Short mmCIF file of C-alpha atoms and ligand atoms in Angstrom, two decimals:
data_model
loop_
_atom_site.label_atom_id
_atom_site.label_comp_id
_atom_site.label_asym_id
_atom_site.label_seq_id
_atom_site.Cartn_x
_atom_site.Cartn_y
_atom_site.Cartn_z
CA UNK A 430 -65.67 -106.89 169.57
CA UNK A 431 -63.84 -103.90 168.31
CA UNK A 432 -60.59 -102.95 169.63
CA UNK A 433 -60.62 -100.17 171.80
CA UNK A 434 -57.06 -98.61 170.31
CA UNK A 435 -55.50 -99.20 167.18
CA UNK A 436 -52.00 -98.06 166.36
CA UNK A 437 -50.46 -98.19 163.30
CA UNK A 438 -47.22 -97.52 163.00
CA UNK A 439 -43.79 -98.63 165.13
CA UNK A 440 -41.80 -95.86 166.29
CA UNK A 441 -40.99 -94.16 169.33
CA UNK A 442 -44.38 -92.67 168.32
CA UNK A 443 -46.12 -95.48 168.19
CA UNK A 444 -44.68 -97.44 171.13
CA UNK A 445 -45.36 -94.15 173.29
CA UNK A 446 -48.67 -94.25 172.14
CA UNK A 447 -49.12 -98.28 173.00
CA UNK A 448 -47.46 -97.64 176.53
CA UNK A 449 -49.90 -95.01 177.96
CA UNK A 450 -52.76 -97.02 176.15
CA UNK A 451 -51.80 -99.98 177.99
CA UNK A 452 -51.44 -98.37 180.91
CA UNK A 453 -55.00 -97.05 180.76
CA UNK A 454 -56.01 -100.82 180.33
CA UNK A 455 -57.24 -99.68 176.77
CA UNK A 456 -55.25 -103.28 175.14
CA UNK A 457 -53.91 -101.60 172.27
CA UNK A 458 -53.59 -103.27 169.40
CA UNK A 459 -50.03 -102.16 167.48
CA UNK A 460 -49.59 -102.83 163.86
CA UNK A 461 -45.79 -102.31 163.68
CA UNK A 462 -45.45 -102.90 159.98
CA UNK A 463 -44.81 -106.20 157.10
CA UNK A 464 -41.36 -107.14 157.04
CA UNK A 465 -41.52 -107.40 153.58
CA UNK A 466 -38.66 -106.31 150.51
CA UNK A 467 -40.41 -103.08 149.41
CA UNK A 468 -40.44 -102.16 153.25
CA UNK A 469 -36.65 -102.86 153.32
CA UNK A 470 -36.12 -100.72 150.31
CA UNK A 471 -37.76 -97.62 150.81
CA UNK A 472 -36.89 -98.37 154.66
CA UNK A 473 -39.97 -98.84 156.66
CA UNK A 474 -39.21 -102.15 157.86
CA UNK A 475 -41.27 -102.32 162.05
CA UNK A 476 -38.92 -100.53 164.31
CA UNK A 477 -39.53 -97.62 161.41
CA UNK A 478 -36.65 -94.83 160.91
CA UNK A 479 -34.04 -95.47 164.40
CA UNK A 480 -33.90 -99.39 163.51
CA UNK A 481 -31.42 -98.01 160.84
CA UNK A 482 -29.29 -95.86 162.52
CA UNK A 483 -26.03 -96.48 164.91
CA UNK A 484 -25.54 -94.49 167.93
CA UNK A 485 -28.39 -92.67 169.61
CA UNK A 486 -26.82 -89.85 172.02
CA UNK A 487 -29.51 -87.60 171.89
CA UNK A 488 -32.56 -89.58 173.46
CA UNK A 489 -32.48 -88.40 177.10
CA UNK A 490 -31.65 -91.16 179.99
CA UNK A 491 -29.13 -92.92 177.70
CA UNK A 492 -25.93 -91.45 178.13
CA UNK A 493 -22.56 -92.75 177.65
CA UNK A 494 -21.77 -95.76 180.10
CA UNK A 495 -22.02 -100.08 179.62
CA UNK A 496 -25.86 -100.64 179.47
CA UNK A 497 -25.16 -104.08 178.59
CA UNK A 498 -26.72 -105.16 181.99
CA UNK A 499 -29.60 -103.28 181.50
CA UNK A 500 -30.25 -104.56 178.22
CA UNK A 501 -29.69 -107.78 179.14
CA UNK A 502 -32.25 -107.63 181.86
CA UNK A 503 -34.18 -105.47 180.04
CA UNK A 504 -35.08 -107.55 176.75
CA UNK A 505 -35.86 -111.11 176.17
CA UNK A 506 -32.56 -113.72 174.79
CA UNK A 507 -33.74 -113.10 171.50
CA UNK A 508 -32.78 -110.05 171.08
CA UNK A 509 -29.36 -110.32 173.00
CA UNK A 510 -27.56 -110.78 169.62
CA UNK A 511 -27.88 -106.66 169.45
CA UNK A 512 -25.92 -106.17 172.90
CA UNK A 513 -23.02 -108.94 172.12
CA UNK A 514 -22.78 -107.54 168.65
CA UNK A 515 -22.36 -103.72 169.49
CA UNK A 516 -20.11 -104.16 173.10
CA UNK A 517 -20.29 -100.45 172.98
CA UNK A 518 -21.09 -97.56 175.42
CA UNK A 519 -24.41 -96.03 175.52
CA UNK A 520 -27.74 -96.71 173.75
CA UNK A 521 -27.97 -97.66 169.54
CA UNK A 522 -31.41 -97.21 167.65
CA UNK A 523 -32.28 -100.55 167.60
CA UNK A 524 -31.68 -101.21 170.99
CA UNK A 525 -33.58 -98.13 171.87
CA UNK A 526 -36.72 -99.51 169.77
CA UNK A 527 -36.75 -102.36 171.36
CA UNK A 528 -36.61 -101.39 174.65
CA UNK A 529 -39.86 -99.23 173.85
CA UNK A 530 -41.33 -102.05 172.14
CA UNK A 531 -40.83 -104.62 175.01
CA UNK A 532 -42.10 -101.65 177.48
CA UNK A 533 -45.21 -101.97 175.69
CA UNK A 534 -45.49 -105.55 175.29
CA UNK A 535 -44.77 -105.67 179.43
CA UNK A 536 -48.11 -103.66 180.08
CA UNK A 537 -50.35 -106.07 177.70
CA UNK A 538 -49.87 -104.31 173.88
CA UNK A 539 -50.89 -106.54 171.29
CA UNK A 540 -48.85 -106.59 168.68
CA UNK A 541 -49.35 -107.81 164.64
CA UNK A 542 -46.69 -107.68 162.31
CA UNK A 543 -48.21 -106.14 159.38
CA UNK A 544 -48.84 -103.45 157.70
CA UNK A 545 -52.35 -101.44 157.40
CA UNK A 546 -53.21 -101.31 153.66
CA UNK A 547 -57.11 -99.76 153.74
CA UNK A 548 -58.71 -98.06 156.03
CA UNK A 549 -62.80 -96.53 156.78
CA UNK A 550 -63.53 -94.13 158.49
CA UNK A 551 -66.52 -93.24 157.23
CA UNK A 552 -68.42 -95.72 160.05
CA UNK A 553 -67.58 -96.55 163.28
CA UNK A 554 -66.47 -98.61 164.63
CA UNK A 555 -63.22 -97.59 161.69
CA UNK A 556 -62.40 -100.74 159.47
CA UNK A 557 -58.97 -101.18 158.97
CA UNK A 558 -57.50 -104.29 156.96
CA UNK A 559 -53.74 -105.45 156.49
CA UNK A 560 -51.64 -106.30 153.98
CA UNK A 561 -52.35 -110.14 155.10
CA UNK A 562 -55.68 -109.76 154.81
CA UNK A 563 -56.79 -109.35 158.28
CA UNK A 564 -59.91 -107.15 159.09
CA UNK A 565 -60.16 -105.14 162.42
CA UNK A 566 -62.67 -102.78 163.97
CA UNK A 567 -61.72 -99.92 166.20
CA UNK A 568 -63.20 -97.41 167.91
CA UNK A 569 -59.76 -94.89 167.98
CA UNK A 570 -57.01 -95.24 166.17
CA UNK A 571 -53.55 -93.34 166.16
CA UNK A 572 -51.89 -93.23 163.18
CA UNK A 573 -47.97 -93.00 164.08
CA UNK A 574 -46.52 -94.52 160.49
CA UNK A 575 -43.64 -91.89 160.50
CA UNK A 576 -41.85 -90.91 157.34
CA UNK A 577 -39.08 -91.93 155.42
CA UNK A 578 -35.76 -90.12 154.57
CA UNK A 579 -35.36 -89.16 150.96
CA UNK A 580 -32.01 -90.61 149.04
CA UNK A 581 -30.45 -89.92 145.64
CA UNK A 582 -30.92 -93.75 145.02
CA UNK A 583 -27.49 -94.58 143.63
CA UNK A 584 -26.27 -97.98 144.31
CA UNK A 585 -22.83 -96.46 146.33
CA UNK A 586 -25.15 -94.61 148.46
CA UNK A 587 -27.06 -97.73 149.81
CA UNK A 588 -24.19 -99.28 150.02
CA UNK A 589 -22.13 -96.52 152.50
CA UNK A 590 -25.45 -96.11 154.44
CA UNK A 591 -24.40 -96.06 158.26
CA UNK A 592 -20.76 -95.97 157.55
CA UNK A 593 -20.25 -92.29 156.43
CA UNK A 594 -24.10 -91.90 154.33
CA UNK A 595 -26.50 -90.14 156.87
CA UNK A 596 -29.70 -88.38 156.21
CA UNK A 597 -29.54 -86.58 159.65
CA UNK A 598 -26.76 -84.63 160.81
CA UNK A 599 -28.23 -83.97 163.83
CA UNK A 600 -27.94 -87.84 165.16
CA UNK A 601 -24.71 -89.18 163.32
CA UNK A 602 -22.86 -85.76 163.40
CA UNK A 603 -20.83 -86.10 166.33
CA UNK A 604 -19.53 -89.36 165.19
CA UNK A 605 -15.85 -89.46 165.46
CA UNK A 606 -15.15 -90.87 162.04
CA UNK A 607 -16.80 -86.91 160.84
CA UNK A 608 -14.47 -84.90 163.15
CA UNK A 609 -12.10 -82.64 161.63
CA UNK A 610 -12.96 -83.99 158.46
CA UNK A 611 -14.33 -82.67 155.17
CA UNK A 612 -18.46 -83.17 154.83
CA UNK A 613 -20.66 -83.47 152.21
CA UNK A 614 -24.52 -82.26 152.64
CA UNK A 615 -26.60 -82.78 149.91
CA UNK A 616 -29.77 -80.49 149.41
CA UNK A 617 -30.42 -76.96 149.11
CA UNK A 618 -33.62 -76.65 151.46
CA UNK A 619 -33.81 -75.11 155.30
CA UNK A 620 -32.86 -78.66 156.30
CA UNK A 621 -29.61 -78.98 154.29
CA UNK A 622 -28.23 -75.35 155.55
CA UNK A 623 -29.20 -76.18 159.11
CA UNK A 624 -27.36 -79.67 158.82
CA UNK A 625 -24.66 -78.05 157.04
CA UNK A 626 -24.32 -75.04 159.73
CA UNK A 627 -24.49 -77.92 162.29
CA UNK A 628 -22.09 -80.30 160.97
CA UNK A 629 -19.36 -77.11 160.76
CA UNK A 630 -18.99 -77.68 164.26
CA UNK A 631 -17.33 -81.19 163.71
CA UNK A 632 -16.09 -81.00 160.35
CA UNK A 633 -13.22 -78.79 158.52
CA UNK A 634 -15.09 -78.00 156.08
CA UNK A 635 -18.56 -78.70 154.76
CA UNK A 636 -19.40 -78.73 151.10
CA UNK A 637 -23.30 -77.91 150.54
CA UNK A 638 -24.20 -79.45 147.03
CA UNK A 639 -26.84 -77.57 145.97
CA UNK A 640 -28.36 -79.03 142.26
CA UNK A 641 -29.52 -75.02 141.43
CA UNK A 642 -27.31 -71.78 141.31
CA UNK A 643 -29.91 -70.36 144.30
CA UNK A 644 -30.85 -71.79 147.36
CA UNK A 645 -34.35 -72.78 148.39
CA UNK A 646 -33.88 -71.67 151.64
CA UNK A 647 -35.30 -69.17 153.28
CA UNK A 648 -33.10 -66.11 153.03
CA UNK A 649 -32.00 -65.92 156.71
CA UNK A 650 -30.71 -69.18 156.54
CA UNK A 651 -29.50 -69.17 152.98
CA UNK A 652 -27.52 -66.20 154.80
CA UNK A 653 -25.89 -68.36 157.66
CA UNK A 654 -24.43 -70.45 154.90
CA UNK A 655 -23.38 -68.21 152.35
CA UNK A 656 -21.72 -66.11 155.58
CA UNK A 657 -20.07 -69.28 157.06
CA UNK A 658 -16.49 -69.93 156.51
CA UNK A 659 -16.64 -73.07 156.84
CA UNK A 660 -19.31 -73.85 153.85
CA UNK A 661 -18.45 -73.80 150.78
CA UNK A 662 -21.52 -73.79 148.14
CA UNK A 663 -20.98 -76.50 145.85
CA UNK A 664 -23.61 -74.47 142.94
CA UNK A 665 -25.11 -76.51 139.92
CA UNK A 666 -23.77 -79.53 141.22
CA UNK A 667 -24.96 -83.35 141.60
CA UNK A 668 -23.85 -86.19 143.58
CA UNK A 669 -23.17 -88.28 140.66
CA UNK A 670 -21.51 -91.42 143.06
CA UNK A 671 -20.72 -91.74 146.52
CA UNK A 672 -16.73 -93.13 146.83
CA UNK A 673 -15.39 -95.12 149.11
CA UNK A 674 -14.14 -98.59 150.58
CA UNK A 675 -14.75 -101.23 152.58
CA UNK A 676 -12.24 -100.79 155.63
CA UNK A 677 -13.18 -96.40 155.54
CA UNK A 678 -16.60 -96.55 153.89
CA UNK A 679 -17.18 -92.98 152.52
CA UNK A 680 -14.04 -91.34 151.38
CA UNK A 681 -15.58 -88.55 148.74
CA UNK A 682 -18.40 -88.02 146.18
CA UNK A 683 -18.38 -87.67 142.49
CA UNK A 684 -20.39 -84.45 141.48
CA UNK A 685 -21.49 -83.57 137.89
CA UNK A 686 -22.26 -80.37 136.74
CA UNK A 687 -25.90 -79.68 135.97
CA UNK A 688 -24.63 -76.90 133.26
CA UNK A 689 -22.29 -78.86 131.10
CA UNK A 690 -21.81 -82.53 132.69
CA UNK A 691 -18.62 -81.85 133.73
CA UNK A 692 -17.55 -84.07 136.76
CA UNK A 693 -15.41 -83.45 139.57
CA UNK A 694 -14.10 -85.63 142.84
CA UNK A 695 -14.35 -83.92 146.32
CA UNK A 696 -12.79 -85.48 149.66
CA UNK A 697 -15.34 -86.24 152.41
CA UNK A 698 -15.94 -88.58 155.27
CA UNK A 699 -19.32 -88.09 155.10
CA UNK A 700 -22.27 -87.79 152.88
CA UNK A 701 -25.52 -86.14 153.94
CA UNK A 702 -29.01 -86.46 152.37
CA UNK A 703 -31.04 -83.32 153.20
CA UNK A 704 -33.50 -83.68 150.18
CA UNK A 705 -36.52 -83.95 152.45
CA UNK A 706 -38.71 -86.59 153.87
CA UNK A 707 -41.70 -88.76 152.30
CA UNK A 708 -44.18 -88.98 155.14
CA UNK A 709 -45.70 -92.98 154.68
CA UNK A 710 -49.89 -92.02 154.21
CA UNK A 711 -50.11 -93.49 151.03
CA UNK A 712 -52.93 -95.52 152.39
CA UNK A 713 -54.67 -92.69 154.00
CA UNK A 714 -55.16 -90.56 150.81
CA UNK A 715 -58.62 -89.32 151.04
CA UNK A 716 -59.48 -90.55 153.98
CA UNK A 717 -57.84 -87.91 156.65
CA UNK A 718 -56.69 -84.11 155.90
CA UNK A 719 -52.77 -83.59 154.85
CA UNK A 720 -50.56 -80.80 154.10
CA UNK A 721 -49.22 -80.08 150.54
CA UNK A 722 -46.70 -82.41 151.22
CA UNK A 723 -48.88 -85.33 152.48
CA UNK A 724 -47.86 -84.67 156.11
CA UNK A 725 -51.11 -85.71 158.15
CA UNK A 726 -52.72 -82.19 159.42
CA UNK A 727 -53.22 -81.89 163.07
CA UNK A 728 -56.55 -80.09 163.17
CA UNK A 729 -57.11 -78.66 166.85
CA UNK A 730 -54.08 -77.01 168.45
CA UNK A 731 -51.93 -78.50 170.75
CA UNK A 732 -53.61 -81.71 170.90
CA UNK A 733 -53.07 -84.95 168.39
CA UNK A 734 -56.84 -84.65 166.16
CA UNK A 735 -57.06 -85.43 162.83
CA UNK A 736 -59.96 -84.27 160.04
CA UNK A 737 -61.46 -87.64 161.61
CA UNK A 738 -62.94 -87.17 164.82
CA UNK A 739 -61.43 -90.12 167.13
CA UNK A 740 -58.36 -90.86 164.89
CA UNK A 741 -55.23 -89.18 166.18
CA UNK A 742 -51.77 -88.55 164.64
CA UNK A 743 -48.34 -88.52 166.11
CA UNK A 744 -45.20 -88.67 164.94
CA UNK A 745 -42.87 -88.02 161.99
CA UNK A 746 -46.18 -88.43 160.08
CA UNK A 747 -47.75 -85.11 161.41
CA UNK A 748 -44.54 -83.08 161.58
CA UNK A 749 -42.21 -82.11 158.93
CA UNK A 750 -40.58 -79.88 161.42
CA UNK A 751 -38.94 -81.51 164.62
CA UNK A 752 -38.36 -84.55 162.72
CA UNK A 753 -36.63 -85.87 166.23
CA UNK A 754 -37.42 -89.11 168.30
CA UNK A 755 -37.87 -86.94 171.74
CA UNK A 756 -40.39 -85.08 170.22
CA UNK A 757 -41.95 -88.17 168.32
CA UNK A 758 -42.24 -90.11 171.58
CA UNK A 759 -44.31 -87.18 173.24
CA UNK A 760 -46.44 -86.80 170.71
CA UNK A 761 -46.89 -90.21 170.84
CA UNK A 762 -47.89 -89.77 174.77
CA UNK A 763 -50.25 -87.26 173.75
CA UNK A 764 -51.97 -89.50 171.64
CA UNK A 765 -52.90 -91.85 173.80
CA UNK A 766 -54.26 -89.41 175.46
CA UNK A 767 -56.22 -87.88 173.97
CA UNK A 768 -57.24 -91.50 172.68
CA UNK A 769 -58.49 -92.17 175.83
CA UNK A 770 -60.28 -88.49 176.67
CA UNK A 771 -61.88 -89.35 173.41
CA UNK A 772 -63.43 -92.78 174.09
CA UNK A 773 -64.47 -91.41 177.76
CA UNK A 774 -66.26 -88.78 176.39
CA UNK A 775 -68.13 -90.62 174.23
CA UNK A 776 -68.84 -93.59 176.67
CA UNK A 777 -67.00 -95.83 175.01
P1 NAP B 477 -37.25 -78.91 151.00
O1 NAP B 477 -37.52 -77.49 151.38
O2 NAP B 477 -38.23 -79.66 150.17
O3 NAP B 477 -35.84 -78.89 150.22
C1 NAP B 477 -35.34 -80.04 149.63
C2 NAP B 477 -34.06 -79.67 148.90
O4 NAP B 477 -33.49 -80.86 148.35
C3 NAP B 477 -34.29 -78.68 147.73
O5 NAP B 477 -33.28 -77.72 147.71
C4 NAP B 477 -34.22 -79.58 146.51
O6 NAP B 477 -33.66 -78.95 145.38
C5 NAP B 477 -33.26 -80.65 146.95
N1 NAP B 477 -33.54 -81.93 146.30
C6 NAP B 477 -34.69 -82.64 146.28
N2 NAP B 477 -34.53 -83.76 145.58
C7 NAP B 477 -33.24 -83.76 145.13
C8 NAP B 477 -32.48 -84.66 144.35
N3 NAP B 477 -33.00 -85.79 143.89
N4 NAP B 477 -31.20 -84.33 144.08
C9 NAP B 477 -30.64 -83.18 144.53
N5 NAP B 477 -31.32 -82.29 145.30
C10 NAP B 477 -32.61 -82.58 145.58
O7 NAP B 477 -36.99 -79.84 152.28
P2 NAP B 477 -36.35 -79.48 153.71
O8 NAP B 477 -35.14 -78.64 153.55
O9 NAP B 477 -36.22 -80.79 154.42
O10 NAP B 477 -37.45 -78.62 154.45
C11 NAP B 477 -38.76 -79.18 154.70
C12 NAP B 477 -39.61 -78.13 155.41
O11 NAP B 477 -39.14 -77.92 156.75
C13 NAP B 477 -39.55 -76.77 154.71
O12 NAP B 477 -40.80 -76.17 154.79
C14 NAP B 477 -38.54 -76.00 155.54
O13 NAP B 477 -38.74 -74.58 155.49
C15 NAP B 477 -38.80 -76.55 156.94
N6 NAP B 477 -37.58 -76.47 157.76
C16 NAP B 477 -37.38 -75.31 158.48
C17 NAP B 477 -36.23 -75.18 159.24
C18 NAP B 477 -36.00 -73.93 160.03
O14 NAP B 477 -36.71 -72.97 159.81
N7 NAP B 477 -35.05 -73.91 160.93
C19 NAP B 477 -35.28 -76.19 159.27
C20 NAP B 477 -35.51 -77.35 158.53
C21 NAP B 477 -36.66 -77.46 157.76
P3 NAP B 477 -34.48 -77.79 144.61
O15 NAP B 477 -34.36 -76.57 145.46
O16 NAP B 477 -33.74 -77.69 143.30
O17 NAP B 477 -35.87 -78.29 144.46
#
């Protein structure tokens, strides 16, 4: 028998999309990714991009307070280690994940730890087979496999990651350890001004490290910076090493000059990566529509379609523009959805 949902993919997304599935007694099947060493890498371990981060302050109905009760209650004993470790107010991402993925597990989701390698959707019911080798049919299938921040990919960098090396400003900015501090954002794209405008309202000063002598920008923005006292446009430069410790983590950054090689040490608290974002549809090229960038292409408006009719997209992987959880976790909702409009229109 062929499943009636599908997901692939297991972020807020993804466990949005199981939770109104299951609700709608569709018994969606979730495959939340391998754990495997080239998912750790390139970080798309199950749990996808908020399994790596600290803090989550911006997710609405968390707010500051002791939720160890709640979690407690909440989540089965083997996944208490999280709350005893952290003994901290409010909500992290991995407690947040797992909160969504136990919501979905309480209303019936299946769930295979896996990752989807191939898929057809040239017939239907789709064919979709895993990286273990296991074949399943579906008749819809929602596609929520995010994407990944891009990183330099030096050695110091993976190693400060979470303890001053961020590649969104946006959750880990208001972290004490950045306040009244020098910053370092790396990129010289829309994102990397808007982080850098953003993160002026925590930091002294924030030094924009921009590879080119002109930003990419769009001129408005490239405006905001260049008008800001508190940037100041690091030109021609690369982030050559990330410095730091064990007891501070990040204390600075190396930067070479792309003209003549020249290096140069800054102070900072904090490195951020604004280089852009890999969406993970590697193993949907040629089967579904995507942007330039490989970002699956939503193809009706305001509703979750792909170039497939009765596979749906939601998530990181069909928007290079929100980028947040929130808006990850309704589009995840809508989904479902329209999942489920689908299948009742066509009787199945
Ligand atoms: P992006 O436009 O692709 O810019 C990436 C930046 O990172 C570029 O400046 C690039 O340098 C730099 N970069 C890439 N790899 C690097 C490396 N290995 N070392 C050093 N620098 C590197 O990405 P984005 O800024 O994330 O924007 C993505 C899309 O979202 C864009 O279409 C953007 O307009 C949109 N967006 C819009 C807004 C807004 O309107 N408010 C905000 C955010 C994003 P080069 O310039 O030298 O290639």
């Amino acid at each position: 028998m062929p499943e009636h949902v599908v997901i692939v993919g297991s972020g807020p997304a993804g466990w949005t999309a199981a939770i109104y599935a299951a609700r709608a007694n569709l018994k969606p099947l979730v495959f939340e990714g391998a754990v495997t060493e080239e998912n750790r890498m390139q970080g798309t371990l199950p749990l996808g991009q908020l399994a790596m981060t600290t803090e989550v302050e911006n997710y609405p109905g968390f707010p500051a307070g002791d939720l160890s009760e709640f979690f407690r209650t909440s989540l089965p004993t083997e996944h208490h280690w999280m709350i005893d470790m952290h003994q901290k107010e409010g909500c992290s991402g991995p407690e947040l994940m797992h909160l969504m993925r136990q919501q979905a597990v309480n209303f019936g989701t299946q769930i295979v730890t896996d990752d989807i390698v191939e898929v057809d959707f040239d017939s239907h019911p789709f064919q979709l087979k895993s990286l273990g080798g296991q074949e399943v049919e579906a008749l819809s299938v929602i596609i929520a496999t995010g994407a990944r921040a891009n990183y330099l990919g030096l050695p110091s960098e993976e190693k400060y990651k979470n303890n001053g090396v961020s590649a969104c400003a946006v959750c880990d900015g208001a972290l004490p350890r950045f306040r009244d501090k020098p910053l370092v954002v790396v990129g010289g794209g829309d994102s990397a001004v808007e982080e850098a405008d953003f993160l002026t309202k925590f930091a002294s000063t924030v030094h924009l490290v921009h590879r080119r002598d002109e930003l990419r920008a769009s001129k408005i923005m490239s405006q905001r910076a260049i008008n800001n006292p508190k940037i100041a446009i690091e030109w021609n430069s690369q982030v050559e090493e990330v410095l730091g410790n064990d007891s501070e983590g990040v204390t600075g950054v190396r930067l070479k000059s792309s003209v003549d090689d020249s290096t140069r040490a800054l102070d900072a608290s904090g490195a951020f990566m604004a280089i852009g974002h890999t969406p993970n549809t590697t193993f949907l090229a040629g089967k579904l529509e995507m942007t330039a960038k490989k970002y699956l292409k939503w193809t009706v408006p305001f509703r979750t379609n792909t170039s497939v009719e009765g596979v749906f997209a939601a998530g990181d992987v069909a928007d290079d523009y929100y980028k947040q959880a929130i808006t990850a976790a309704g589009s995840g909702c809508m989904s479902a959805l329209d999942a489920e409009r689908w299948l009742g229109s066509k009787g199945l």
